[in-house]
Short mmCIF file of C-alpha atoms in Angstrom, two decimals:
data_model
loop_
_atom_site.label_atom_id
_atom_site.label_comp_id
_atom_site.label_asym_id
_atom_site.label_seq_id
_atom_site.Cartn_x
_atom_site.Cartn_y
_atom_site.Cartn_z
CA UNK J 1 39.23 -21.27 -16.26
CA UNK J 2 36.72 -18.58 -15.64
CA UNK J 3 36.85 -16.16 -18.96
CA UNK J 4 34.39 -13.70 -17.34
CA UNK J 5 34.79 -12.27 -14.07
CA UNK J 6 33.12 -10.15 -11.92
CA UNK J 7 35.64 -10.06 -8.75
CA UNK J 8 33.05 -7.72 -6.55
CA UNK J 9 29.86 -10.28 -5.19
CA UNK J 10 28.33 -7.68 -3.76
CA UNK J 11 27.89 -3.69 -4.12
CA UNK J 12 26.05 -1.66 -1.89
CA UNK J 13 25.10 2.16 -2.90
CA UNK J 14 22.69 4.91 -1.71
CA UNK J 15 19.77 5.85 -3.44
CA UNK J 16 20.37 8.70 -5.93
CA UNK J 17 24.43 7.87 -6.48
CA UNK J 18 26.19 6.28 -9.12
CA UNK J 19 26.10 2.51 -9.01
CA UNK J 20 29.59 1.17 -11.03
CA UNK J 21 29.82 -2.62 -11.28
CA UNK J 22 32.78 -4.10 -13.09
CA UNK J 23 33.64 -6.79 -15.43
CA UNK J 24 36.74 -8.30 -16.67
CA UNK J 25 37.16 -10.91 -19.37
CA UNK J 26 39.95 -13.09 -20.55
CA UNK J 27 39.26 -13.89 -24.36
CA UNK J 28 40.16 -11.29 -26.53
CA UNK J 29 37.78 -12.84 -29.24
CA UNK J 30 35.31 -11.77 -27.21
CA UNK J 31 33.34 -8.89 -29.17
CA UNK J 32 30.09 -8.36 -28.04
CA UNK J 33 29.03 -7.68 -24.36
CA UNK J 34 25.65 -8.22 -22.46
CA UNK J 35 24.56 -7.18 -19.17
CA UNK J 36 21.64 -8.98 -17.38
CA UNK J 37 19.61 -8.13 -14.14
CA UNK J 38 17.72 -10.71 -12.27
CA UNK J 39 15.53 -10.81 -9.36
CA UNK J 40 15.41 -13.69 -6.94
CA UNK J 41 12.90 -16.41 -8.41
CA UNK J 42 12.73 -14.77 -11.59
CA UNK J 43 14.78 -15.37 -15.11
CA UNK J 44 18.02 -12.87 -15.89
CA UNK J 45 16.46 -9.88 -17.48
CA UNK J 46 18.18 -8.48 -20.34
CA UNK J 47 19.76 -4.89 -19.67
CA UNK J 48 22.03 -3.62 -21.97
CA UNK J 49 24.70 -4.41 -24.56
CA UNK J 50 28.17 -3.11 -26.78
CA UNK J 51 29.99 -3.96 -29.48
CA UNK J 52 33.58 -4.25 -29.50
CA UNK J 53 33.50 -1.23 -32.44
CA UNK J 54 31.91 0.90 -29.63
CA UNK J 55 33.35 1.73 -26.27
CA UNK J 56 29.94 3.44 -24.70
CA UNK J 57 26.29 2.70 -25.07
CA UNK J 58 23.84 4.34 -22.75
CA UNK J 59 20.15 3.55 -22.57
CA UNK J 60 18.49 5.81 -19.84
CA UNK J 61 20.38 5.55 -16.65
CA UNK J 62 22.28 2.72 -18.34
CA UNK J 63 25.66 3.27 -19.63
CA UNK J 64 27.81 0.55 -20.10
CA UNK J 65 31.67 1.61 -21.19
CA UNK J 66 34.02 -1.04 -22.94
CA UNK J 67 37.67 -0.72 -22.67
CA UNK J 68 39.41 -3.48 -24.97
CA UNK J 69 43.17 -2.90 -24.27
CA UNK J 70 42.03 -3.52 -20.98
CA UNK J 71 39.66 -6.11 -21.56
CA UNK J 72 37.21 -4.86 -19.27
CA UNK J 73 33.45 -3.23 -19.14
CA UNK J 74 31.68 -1.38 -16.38
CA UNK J 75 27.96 -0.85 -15.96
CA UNK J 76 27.07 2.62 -14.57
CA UNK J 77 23.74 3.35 -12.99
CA UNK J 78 22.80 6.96 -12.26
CA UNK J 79 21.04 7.78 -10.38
CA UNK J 80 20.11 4.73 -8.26
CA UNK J 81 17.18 3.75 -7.33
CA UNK J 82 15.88 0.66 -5.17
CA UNK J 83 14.36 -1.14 -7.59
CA UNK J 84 17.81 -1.63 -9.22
CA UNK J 85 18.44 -4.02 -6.16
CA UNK J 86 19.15 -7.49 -8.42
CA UNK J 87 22.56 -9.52 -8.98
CA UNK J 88 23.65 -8.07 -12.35
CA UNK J 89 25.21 -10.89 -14.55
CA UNK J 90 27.87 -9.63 -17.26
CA UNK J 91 28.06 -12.03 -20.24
CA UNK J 92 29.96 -12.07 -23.46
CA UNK J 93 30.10 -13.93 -27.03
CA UNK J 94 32.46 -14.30 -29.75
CA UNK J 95 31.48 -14.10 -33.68
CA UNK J 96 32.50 -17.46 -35.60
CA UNK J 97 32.69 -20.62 -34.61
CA UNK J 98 29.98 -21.27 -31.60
CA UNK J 99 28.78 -17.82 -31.51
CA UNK J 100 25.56 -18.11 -29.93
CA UNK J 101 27.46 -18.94 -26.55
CA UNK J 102 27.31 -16.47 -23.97
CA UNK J 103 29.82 -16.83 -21.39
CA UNK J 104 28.64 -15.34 -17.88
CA UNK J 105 30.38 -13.90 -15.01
CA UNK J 106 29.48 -15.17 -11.58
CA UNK J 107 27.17 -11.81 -10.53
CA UNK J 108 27.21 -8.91 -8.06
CA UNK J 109 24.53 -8.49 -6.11
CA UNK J 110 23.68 -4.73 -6.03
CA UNK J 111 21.94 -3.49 -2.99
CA UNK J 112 20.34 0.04 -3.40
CA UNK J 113 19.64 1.76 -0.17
CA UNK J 114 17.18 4.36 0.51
CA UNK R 1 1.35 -14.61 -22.56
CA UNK R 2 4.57 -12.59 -23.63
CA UNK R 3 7.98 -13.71 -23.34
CA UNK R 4 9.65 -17.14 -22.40
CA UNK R 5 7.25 -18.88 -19.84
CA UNK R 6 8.42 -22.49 -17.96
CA UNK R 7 6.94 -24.65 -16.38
CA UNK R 8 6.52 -26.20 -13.41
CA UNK R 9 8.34 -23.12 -11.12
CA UNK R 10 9.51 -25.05 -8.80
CA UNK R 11 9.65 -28.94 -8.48
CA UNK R 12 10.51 -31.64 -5.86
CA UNK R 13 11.92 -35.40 -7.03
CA UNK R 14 12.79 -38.59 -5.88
CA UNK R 15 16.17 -39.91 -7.71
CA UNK R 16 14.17 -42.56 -9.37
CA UNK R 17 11.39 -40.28 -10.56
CA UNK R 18 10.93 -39.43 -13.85
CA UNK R 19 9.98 -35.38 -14.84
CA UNK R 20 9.99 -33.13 -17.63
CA UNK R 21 10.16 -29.84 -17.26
CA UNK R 22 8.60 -27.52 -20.34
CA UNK R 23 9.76 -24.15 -22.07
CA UNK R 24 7.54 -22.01 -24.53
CA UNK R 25 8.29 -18.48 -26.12
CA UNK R 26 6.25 -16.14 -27.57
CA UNK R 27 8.75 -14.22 -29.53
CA UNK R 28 9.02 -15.66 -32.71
CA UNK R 29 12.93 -16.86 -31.86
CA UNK R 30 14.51 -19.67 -33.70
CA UNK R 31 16.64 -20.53 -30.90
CA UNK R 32 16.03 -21.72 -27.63
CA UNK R 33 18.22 -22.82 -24.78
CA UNK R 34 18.70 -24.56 -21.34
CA UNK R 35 21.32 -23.38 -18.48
CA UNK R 36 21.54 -24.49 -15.03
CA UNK R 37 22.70 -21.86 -12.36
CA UNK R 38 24.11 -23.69 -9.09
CA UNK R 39 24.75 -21.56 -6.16
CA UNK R 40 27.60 -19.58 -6.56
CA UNK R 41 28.50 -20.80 -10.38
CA UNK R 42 27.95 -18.81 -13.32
CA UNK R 43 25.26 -20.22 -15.55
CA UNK R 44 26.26 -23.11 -17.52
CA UNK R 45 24.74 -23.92 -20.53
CA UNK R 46 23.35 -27.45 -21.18
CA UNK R 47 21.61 -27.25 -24.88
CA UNK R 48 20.89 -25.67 -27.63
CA UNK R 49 18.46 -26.04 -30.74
CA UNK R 50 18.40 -23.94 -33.38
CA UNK R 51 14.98 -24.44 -36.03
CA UNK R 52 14.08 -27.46 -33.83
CA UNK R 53 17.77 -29.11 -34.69
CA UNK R 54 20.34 -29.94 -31.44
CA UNK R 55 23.12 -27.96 -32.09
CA UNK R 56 25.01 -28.47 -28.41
CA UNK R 57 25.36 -30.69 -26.43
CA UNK R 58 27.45 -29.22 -23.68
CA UNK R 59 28.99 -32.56 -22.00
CA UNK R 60 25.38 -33.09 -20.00
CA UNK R 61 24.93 -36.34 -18.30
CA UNK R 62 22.50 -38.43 -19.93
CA UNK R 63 19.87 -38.33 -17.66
CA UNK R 64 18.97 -35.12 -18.82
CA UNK R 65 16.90 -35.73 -22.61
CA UNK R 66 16.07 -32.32 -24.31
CA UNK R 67 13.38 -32.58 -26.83
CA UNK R 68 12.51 -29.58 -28.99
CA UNK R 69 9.24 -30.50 -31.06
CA UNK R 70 8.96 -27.22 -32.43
CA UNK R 71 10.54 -23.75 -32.62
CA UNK R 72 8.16 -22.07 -29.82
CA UNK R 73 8.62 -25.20 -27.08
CA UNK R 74 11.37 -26.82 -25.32
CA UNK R 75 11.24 -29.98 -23.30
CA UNK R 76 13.52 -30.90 -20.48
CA UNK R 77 12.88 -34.78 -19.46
CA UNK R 78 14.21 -35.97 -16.17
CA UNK R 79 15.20 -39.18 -14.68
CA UNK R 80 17.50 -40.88 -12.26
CA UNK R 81 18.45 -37.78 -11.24
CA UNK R 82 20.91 -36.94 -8.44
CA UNK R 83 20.87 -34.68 -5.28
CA UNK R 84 23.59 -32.86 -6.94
CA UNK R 85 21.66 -31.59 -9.68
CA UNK R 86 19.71 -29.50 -7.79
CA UNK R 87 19.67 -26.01 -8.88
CA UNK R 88 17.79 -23.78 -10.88
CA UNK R 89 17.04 -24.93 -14.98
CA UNK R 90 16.65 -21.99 -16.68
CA UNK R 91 15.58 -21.69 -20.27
CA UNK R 92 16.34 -18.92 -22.96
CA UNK R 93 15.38 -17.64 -26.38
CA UNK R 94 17.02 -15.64 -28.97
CA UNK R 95 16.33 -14.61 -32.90
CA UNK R 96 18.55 -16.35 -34.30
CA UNK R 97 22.25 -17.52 -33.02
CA UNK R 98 24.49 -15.36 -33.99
CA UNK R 99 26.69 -12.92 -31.85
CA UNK R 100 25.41 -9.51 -31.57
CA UNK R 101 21.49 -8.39 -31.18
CA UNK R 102 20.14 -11.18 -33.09
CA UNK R 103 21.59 -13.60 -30.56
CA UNK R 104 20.31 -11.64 -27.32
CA UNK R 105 18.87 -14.62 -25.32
CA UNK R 106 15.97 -13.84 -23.95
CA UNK R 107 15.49 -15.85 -20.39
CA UNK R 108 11.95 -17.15 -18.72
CA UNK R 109 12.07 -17.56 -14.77
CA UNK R 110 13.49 -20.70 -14.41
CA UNK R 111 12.62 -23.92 -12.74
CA UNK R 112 13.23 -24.84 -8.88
CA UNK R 113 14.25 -27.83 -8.89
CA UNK R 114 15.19 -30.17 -5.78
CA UNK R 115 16.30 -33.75 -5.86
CA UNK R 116 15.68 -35.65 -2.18
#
């Protein structure tokens, strides 16, 4: 039973427009959220992250927005550029018990075009 | 060198070879981790030590041995190994584990690995 999914493999977007990939969980112990980028033939990068006290963070032209009645978090990226071209991993933990466990979602390959 | 490097990148074996593949981080993290990403799975996380101590053991077949000699390096020995297990070994770091930003895992770029 997959507790993280990202239901969209792929997103393709024009350079200079908002990029909005989506995640949806299962677990509602689930209280902290991660976003990774990775390249091919390189390591997941770590992006950006929330609470479950906060519903937006935003680093730069990062903003990831948490809706827990929902149980689902979307990255934004704006403006767009082709370097953002990666598969974007969402991941998430829960406090207690095995904490240190990230759970990930499958991916979605972003494609930035210019 | 910065970061969580491994080593070798990529890597070819026989199923009756014996390999180890090697993780070191230059953070100052007190956990470390290995994940394998097959194609099209999420990634699935094998072990974890914590201050050099095995904390999980995530149902991984035997012939996979972690060995964590220290807080800064991780081992990953190899042998007997299937075609099946083929996929990219990818270890992490993180301060401490704890949810939250302490427990960020921090990843290096992974291991190639192919079993003929």
């Amino acid at each position: 039973d997959q507790q993280v999914k990202q239901n969209s493999p792929s997103l393709s977007v024009q350079e200079g427009r908002i990029s909005i990939l989506n995640c949806d969980y299962t677990n509602s112990m689930f209280d902290y959220f991660l976003w990774y980028k990775k390249y091919p033939a390189e390591g997941p990068t770590f992006l950006i992250s929330i609470s479950s006290i906060k519903d937006k963070n935003e680093d730069g032209r990062f903003t990831v927005f948490l809706n827990k009645s929902a149980k689902h978090l979307s990255l934004h990226i704006v403006p767009s550029q082709p370097g953002d071209s990666a598969v974007y991993f969402c991941a998430a933990s829960a406090s207690g018990g095995s904490n240190y466990k990230l759970t990930f979602g499958k991916g979605t390959l972003l494609t930035v075009n210019p | 060198e910065t970061g969580v490097t491994q080593t070798p990148r990529h890597l070819v074996m026989g199923m009756t070879n014996k390999k180890s593949l090697k993780c070191e981080q230059h953070l100052g993290h007190n956990a470390m981790y290995w994940y394998k990403q097959s194609a099209k799975k999420p990634l699935e996380l094998m072990f974890v030590y914590s201050l050099e101590e095995r904390v999980e053991n995530n149902s991984v077949p035997s012939r996979f041995s972690p060995e964590c000699p220290n807080s800064s390096h991780l081992f990953l020995h190899l042998h007997t190994l299937q075609p099946e297990d083929s996929a990219l070994y990818l270890c992490a770091s993180s301060l401490s584990r704890v949810a939250g930003p302490g427990g960020t895992q921090y990843f290096g770029p992974g291991t190639r690995l192919t079993v003929l």
